[in-house]
Coordinates of C-alpha atoms and ligand atoms in Angstrom, one line a residue:
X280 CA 116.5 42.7 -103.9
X281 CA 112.8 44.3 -103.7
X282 CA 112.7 44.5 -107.8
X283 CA 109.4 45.6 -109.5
X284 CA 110.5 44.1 -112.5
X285 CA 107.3 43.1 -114.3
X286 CA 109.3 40.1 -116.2
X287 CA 111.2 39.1 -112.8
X288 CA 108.5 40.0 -109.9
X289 CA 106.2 36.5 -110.2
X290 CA 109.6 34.5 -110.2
X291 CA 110.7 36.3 -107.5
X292 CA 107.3 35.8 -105.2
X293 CA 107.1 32.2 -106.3
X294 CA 110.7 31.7 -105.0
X295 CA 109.5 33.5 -101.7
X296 CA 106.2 31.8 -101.6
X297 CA 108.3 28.5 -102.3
X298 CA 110.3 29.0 -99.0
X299 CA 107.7 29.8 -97.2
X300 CA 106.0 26.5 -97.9
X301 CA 108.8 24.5 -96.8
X302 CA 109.7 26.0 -94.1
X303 CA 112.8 27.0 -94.7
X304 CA 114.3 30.9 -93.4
X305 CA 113.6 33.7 -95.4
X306 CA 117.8 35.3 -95.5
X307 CA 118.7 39.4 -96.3
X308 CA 120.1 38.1 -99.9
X309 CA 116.7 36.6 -101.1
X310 CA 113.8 38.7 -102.7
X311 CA 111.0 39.6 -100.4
X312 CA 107.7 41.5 -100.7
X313 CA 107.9 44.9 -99.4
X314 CA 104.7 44.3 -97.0
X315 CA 106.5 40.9 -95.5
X316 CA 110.3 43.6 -95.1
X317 CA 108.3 46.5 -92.9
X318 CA 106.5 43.7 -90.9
X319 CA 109.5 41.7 -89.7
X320 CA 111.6 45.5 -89.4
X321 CA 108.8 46.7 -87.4
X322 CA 108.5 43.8 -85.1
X323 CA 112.6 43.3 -84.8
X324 CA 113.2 47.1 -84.2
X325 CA 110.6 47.0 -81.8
X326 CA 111.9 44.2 -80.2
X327 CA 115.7 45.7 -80.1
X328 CA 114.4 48.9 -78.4
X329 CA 112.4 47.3 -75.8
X330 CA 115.6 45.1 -74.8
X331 CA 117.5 48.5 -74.2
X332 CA 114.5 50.2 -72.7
X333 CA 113.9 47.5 -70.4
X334 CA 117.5 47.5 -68.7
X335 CA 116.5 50.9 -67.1
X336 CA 113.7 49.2 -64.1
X337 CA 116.1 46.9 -63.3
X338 CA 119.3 48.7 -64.0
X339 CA 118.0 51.9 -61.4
X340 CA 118.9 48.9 -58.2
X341 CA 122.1 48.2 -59.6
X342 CA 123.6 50.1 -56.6
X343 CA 121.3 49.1 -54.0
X344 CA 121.2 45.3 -54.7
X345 CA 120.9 43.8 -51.1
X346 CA 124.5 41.7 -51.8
X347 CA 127.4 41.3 -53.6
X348 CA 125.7 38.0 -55.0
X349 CA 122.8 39.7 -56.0
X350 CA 124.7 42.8 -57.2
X351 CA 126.5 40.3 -59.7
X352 CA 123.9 38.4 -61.3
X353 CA 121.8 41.7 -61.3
X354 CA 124.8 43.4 -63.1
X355 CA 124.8 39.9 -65.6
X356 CA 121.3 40.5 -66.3
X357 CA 120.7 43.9 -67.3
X358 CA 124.0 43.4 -69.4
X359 CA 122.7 40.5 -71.4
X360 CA 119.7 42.7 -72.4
X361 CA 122.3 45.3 -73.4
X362 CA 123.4 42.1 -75.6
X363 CA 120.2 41.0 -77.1
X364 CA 119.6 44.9 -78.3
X365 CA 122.9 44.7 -80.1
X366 CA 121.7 40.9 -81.6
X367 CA 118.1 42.7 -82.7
X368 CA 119.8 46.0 -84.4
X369 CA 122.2 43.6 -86.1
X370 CA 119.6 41.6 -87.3
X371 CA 117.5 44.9 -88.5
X372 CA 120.3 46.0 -90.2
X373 CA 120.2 43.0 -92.4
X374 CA 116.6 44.7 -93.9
X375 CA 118.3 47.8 -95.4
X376 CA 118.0 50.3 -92.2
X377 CA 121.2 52.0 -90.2
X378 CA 121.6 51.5 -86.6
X379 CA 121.8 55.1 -86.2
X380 CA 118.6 55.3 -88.1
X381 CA 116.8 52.9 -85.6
X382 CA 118.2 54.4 -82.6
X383 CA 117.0 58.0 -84.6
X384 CA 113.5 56.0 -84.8
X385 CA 113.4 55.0 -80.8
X386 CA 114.7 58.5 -79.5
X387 CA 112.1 60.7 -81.7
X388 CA 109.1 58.4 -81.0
X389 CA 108.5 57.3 -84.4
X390 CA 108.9 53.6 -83.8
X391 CA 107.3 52.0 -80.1
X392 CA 109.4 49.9 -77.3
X393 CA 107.5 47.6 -75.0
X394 CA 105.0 49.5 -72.8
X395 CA 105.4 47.4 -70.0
X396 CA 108.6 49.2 -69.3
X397 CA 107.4 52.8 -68.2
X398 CA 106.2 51.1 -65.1
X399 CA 108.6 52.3 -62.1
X400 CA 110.8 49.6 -59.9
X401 CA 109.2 51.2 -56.3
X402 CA 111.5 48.1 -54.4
X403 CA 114.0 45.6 -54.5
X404 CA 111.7 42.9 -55.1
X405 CA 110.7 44.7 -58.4
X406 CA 113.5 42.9 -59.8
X407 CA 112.5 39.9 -58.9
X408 CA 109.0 40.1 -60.3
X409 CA 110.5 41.8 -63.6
X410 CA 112.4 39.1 -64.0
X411 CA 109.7 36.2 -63.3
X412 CA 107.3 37.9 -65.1
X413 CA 108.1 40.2 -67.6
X414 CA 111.4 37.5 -68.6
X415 CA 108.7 34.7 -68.0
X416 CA 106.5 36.1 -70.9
X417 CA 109.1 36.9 -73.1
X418 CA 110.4 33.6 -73.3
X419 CA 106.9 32.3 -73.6
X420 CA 106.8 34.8 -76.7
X421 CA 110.3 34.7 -78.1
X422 CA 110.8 30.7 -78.1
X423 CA 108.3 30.3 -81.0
X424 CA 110.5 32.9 -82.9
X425 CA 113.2 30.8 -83.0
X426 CA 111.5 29.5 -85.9
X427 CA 110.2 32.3 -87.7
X428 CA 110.7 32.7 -91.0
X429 CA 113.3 35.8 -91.4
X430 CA 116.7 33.7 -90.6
X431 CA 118.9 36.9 -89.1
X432 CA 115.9 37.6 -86.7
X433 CA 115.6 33.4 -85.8
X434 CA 119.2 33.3 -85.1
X435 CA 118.8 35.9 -82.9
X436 CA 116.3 34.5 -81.2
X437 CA 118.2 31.3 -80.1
X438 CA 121.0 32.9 -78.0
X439 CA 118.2 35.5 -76.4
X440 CA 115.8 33.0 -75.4
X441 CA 119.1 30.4 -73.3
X442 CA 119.6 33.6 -71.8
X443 CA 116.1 34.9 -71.0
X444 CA 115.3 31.4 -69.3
X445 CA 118.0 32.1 -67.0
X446 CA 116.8 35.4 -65.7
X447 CA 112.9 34.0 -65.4
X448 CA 115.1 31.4 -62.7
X449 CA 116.9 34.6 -61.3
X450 CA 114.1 36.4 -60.7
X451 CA 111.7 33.4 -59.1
X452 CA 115.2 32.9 -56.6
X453 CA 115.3 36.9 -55.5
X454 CA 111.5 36.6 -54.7
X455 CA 111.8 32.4 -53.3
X456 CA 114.0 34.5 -50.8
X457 CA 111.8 37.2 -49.8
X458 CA 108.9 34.8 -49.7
X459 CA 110.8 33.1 -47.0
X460 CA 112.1 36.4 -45.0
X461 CA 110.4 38.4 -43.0
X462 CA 106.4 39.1 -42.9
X463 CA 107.6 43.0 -44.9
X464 CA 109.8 41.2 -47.3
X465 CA 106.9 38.8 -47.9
X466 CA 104.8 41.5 -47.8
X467 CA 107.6 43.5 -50.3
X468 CA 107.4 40.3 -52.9
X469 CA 103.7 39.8 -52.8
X470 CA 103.3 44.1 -53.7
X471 CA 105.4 43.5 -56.6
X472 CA 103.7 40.9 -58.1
X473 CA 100.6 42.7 -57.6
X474 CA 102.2 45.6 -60.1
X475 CA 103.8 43.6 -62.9
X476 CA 101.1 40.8 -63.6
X477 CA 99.3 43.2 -65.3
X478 CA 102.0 44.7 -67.3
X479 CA 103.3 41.4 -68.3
X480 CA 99.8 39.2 -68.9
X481 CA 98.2 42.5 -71.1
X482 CA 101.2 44.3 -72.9
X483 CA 104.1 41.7 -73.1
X484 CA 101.6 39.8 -75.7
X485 CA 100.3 42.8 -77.3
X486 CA 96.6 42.9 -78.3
X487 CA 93.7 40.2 -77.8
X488 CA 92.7 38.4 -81.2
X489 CA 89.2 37.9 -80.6
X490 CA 86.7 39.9 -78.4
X491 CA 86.4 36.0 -76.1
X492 CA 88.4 37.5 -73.5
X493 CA 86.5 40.5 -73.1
X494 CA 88.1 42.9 -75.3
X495 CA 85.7 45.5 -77.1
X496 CA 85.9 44.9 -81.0
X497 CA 88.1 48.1 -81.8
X498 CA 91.2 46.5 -79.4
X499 CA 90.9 42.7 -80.8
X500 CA 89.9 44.2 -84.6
X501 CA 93.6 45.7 -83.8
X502 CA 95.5 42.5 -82.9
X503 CA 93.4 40.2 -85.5
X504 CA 94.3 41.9 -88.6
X505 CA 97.9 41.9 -87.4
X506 CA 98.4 37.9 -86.0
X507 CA 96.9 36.7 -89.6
X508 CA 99.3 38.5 -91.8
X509 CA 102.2 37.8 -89.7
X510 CA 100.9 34.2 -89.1
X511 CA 100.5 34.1 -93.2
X512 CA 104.2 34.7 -93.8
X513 CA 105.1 32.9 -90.5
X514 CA 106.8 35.3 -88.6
X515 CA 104.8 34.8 -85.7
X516 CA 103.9 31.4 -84.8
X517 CA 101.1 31.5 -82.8
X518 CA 98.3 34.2 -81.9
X519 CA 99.0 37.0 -78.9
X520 CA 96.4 35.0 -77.1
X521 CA 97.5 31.8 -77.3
X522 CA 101.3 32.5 -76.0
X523 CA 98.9 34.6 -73.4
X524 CA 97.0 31.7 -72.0
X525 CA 100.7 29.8 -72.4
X526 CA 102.1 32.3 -69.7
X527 CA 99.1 31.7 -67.8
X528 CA 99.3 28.2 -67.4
X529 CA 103.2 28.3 -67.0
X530 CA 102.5 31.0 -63.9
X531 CA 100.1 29.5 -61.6
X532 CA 101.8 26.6 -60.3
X533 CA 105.1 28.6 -59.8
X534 CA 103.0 31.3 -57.9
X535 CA 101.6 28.5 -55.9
X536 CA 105.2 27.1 -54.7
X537 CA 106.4 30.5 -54.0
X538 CA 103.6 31.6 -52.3
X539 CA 102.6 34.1 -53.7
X540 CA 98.5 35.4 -54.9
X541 CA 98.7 36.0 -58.2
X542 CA 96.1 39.2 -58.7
X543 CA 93.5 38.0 -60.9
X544 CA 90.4 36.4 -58.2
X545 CA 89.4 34.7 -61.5
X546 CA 92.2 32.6 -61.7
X547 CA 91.1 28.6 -61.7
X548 CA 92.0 25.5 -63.6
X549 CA 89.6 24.5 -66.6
X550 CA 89.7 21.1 -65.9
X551 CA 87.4 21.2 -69.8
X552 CA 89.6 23.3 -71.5
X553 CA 93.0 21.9 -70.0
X554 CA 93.8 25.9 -69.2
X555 CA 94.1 28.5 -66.5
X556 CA 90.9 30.7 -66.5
X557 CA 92.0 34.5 -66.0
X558 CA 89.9 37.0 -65.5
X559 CA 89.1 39.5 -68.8
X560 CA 91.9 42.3 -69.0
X561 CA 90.8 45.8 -68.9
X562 CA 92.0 46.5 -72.7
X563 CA 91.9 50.0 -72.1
X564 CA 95.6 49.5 -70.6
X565 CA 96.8 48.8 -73.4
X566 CA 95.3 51.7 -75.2
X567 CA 96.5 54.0 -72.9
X568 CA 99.5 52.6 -72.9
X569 CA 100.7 53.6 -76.7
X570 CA 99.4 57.0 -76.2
X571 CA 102.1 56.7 -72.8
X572 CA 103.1 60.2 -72.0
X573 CA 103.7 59.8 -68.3
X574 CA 106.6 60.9 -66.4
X575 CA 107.9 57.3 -66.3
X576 CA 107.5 57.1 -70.0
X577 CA 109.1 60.3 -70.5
X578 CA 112.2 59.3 -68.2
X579 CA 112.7 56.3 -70.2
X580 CA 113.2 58.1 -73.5
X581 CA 115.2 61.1 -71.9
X582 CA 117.5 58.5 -70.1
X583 CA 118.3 56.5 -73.3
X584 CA 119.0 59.7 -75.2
X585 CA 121.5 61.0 -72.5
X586 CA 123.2 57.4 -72.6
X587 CA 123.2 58.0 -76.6
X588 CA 125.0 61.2 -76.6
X589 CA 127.2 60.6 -73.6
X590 CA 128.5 57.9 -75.8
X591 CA 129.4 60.1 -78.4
X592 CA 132.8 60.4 -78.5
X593 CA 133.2 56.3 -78.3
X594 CA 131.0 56.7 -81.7
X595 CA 133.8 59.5 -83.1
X596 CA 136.8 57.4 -81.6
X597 CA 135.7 54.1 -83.5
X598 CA 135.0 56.2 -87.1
X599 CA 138.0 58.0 -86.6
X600 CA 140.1 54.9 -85.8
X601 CA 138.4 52.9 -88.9
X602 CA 139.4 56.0 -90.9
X603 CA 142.8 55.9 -90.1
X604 CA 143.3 52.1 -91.0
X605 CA 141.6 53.0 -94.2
X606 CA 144.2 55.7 -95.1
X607 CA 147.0 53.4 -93.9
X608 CA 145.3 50.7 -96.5
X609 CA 145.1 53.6 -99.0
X610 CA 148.9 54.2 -98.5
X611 CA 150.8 50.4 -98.0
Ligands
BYC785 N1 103.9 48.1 -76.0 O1 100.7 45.2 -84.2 P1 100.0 44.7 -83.0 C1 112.2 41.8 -72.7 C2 101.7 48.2 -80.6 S1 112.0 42.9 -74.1 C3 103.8 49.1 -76.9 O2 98.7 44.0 -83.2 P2 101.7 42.5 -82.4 C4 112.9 42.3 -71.5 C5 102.2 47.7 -81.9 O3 103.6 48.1 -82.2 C6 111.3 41.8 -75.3 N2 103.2 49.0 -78.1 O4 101.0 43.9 -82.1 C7 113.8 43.4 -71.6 C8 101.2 48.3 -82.9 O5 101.6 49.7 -83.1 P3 102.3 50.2 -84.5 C9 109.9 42.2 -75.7 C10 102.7 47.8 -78.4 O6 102.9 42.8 -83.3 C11 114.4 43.9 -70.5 C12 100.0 48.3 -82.1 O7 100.3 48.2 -80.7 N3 109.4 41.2 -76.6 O8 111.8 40.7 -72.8 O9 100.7 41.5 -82.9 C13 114.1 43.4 -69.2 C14 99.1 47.1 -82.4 O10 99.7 45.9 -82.0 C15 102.8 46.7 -77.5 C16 109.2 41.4 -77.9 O11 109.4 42.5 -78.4 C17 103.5 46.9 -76.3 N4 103.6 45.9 -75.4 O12 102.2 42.0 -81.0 C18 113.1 42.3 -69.1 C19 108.8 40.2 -78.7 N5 102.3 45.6 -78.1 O13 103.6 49.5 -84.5 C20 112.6 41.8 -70.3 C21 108.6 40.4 -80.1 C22 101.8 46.0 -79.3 O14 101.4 49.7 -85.6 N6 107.4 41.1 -80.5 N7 102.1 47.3 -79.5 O15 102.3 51.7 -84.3 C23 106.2 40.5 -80.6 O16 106.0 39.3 -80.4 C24 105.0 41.4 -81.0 O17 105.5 42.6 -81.6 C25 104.2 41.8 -79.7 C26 103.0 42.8 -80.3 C27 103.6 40.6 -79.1 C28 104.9 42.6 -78.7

């Protein structure tokens, strides 16, 4: 209930204030400001679409997967994202919004999916470095949201992250075994690590909070403003560069028993700060990338929508069918 009611609304933010405090989950039926609903929609919706976007790198080897082992867990993976996009839109749902509505949002633009999917899969060790990296960060990212404060969106969070940990271990095995092939597929594994580090350390984590890593003031301005509020009403747990420096540390020893070179020559242990130093990131990625209008960006959305309106008819089959059981409830 998002009453104005001048008698009701300090009761109401007390009560919300009050949960807050004790950490207890913030659930659909209780009143919450209006500022605190659009943060948590924006960040879940955002969150669903980049789960559906993100099948697409992975999904395009689907039919060229090197065996029928790899086919299968391949097929398991991209079909457990399909899963935690269906977990998110639930959980949006829960703020007042449609699915149609959000899926209306994704298709026309209007609300963002994860950048670091309108980056091409050029090989079959793509998948492996998606999944080490890009799965590596999210669960860096999504395991302190299992305790955020908007319950639907925490719940979620639980089944997604037992999941996501699985694919980070899928995706170090595909490029363990090219690491151990042949000098090309060495060669293969070590390229595509070189193309999604980037990707994963700058955008997976979203804007810098302070200018210490090298980000001009207009970039890190950007992220501050955003970590305090949603720290404030504990959504997020922790700031974009502290999960950053988390992935960091959690990379560099795998990368070392895979043997791979992890593509940042500024890459050394801190023995002061306990931490992985990594070089500063060229923030002007991450600029470019909301304004995205490449090809690859533009394939992404006009791939989604196809998949949307090929499905159609399952849409007019399910109404239709819910229909019909209403009329027979109508009749008995
Ligand atoms: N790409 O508000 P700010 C997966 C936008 S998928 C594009 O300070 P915040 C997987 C942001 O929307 C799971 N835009 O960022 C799937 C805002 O613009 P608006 C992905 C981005 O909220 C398949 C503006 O930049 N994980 O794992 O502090 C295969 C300013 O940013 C990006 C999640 O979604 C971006 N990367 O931090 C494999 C986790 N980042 O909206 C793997 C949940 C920011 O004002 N989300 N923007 O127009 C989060 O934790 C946070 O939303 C983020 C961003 C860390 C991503």
């Amino acid at each position: 209930m998002t009453t104005t009611d001048a008698s009701g609304e300090e009761g109401f933010t007390e009560h919300f204030e009050a949960l807050l405090a004790a950490d207890e989950r913030i659930e659909p039926r209780d009143w919450m400001p209006d500022g605190y609903r659009r943060m948590v929609l924006r960040q879940v919706a955002q969150h669903a679409h980049s789960e559906i976007i993100g099948m697409q790198p992975e999904g395009a080897w689907l039919t060229r997967a090197p065996s029928l082992h790899r086919k299968a867990s391949l097929l398991a993976k991209v079909q457990d994202e399909a899963g935690h996009g269906l977990y998110l839109y639930s959980a949006a749902e829960t703020l007042g919004v449609s699915r149609a509505e959000l899926l209306d949002a994704l298709h026309s633009g209007t609300q963002r999916y994860a950048a670091t999917f309108n980056h091409p899969a050029l090989t079959w060790a793509d998948t492996g470095a998606i999944a080490w990296l890009t799965d590596g960060a999210a669960v860096v990212n999504q395991v302190p949201l299992c305790h955020t404060s908007y319950g639907p969106y925490a719940r979620a969070m639980r089944r997604v992250c037992q999941e996501e940990a699985f694919h980070v271990r899928q995706g170090y095995d595909v490029l363990w075994s090219l690491c151990r092939g042949t000098p090309e597929q060495r060669e293969m594994a070590q390229d595509a690590v070189n193309r999604w580090w980037l990707p994963a350390v700058a955008l997976m984590f979203g804007p810098p909070d302070t200018t210490a890593g090298g980000a001009d003031d207009r970039t890190a301005a950007m992220g501050a403003a955003v970590s305090r509020r949603s720290m404030a009403w504990g959504i997020k747990r922790h700031t974009n560069d502290e999960l950053r420096q988390r992935f960091v540390d959690n990379c560099v020893p795998q990368a070392e028993r895979l043997g791979v070179t992890l593509p940042d020559p500024a890459i050394r242990w801190n023995e002061e700060r306990g931490h992985y130093d990594f070089g500063p990131i060229d923030w002007r990625l991450f600029r470019e990338a909301l304004a995205d209008n490449s090809q690859c960006a533009r394939q992404r959305l006009a791939h989604r929508v196809a998949a949307h309106e090929d499905g159609a008819w399952v849409r007019e089959a399910v109404d239709a069918y819910a229909a019909g059981r209403y009329e027979e409830g109508q009749g008995a």
